[in-house]
PDB file of C-alpha atoms in Angstrom:
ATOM      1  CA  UNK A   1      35.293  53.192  75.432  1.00 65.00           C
ATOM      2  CA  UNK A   2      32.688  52.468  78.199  1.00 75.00           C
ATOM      3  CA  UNK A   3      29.176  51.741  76.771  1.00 83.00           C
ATOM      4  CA  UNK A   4      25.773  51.010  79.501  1.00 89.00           C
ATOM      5  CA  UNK A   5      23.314  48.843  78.127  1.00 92.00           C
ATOM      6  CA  UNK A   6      19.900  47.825  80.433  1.00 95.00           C
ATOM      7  CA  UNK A   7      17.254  45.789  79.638  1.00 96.00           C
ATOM      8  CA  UNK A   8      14.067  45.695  81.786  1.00 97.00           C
ATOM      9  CA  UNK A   9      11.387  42.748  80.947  1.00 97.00           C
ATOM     10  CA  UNK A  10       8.592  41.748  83.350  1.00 97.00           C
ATOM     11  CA  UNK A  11       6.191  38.819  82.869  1.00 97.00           C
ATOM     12  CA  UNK A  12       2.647  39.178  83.632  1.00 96.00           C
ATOM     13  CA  UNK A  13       0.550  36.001  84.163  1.00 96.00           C
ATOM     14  CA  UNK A  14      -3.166  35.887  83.427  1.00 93.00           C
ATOM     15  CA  UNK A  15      -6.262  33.737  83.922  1.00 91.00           C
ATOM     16  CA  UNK A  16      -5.027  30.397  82.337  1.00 90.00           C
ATOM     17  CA  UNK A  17      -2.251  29.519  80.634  1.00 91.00           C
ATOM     18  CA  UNK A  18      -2.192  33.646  79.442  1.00 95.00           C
ATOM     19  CA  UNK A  19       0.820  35.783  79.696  1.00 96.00           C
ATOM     20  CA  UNK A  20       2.574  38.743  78.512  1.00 96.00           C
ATOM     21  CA  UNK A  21       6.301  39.370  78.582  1.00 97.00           C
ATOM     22  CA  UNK A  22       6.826  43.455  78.009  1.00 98.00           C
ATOM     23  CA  UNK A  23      10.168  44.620  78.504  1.00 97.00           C
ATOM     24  CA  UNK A  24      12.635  47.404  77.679  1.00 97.00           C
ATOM     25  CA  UNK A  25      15.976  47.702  76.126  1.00 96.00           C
ATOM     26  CA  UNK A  26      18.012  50.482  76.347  1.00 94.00           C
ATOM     27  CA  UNK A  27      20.987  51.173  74.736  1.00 92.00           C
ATOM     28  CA  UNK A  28      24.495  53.802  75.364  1.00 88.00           C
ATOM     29  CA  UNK A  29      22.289  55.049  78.831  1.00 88.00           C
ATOM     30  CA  UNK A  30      24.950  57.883  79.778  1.00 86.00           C
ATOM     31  CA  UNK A  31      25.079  59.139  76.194  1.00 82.00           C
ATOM     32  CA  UNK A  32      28.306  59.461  75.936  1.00 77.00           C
ATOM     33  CA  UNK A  33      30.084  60.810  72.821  1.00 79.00           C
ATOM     34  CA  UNK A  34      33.129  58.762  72.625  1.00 83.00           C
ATOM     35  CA  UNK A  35      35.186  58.881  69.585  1.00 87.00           C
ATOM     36  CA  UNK A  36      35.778  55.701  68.133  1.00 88.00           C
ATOM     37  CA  UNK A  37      37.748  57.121  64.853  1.00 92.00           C
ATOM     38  CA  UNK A  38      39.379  60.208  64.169  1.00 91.00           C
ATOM     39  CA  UNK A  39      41.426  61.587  60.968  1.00 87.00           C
ATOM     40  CA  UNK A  40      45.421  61.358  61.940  1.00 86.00           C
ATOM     41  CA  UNK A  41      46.263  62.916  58.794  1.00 85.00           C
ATOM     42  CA  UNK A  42      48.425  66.547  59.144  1.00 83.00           C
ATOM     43  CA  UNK A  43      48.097  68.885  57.164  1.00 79.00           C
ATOM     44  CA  UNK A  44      48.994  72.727  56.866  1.00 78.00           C
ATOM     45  CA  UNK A  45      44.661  73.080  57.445  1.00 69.00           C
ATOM     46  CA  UNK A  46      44.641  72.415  60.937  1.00 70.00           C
ATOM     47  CA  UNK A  47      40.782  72.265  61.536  1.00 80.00           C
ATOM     48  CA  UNK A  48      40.956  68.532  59.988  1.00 82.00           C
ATOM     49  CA  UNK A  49      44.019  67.278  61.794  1.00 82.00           C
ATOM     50  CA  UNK A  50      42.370  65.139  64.717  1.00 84.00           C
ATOM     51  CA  UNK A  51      38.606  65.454  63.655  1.00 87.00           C
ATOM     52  CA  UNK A  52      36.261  62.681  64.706  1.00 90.00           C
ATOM     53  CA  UNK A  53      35.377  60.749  62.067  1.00 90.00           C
ATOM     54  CA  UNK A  54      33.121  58.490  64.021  1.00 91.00           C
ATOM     55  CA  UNK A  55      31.816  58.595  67.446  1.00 87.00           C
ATOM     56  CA  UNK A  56      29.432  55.891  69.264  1.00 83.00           C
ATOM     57  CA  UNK A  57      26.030  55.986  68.393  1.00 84.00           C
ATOM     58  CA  UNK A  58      23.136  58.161  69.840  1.00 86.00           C
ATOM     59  CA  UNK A  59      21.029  57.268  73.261  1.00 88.00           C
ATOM     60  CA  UNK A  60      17.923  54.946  71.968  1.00 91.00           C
ATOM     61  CA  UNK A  61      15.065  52.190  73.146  1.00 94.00           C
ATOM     62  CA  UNK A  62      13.457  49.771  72.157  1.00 96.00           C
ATOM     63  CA  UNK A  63       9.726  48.543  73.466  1.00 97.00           C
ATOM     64  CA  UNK A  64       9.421  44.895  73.186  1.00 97.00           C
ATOM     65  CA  UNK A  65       6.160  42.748  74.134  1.00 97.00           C
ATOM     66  CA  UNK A  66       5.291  39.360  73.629  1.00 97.00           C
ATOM     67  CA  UNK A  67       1.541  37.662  74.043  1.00 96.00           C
ATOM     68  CA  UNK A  68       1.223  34.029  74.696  1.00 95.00           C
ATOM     69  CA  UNK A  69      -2.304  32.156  74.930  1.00 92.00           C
TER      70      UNK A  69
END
């Protein structure tokens, strides 16, 4: 299972003692839909012999910012 993770941040300083810290977080980048559980039972119905039962989660972000004064 191979799962890419980035985070980007970047702190901006202001007049003072002022600055915001905005960053990004990004989570499974490539999107990949690896199975991390599937059913090993057999059975005469073959469509649920080796069906994912869980695969990694979806592509998402997250938009973080933080103000100090």
């Amino acid at each position: 299972m191979n799962q890419i993770d980035l985070r980007v941040s970047k702190i901006f300083r202001m007049s003072g003692a002022r600055r915001l810290h905005a960053g990004i977080d990004i989570y499974n980048l490539t999107n990949a839909d690896t199975v991390l559980a599937q059913n090993n039972t057999y059975t005469t119905n073959s469509t649920v012999w080796t069906r994912p039962t869980q695969i990694l989660m979806a592509r998402f972000f997250k938009l973080s910012a933080t103000f100090d004064f």
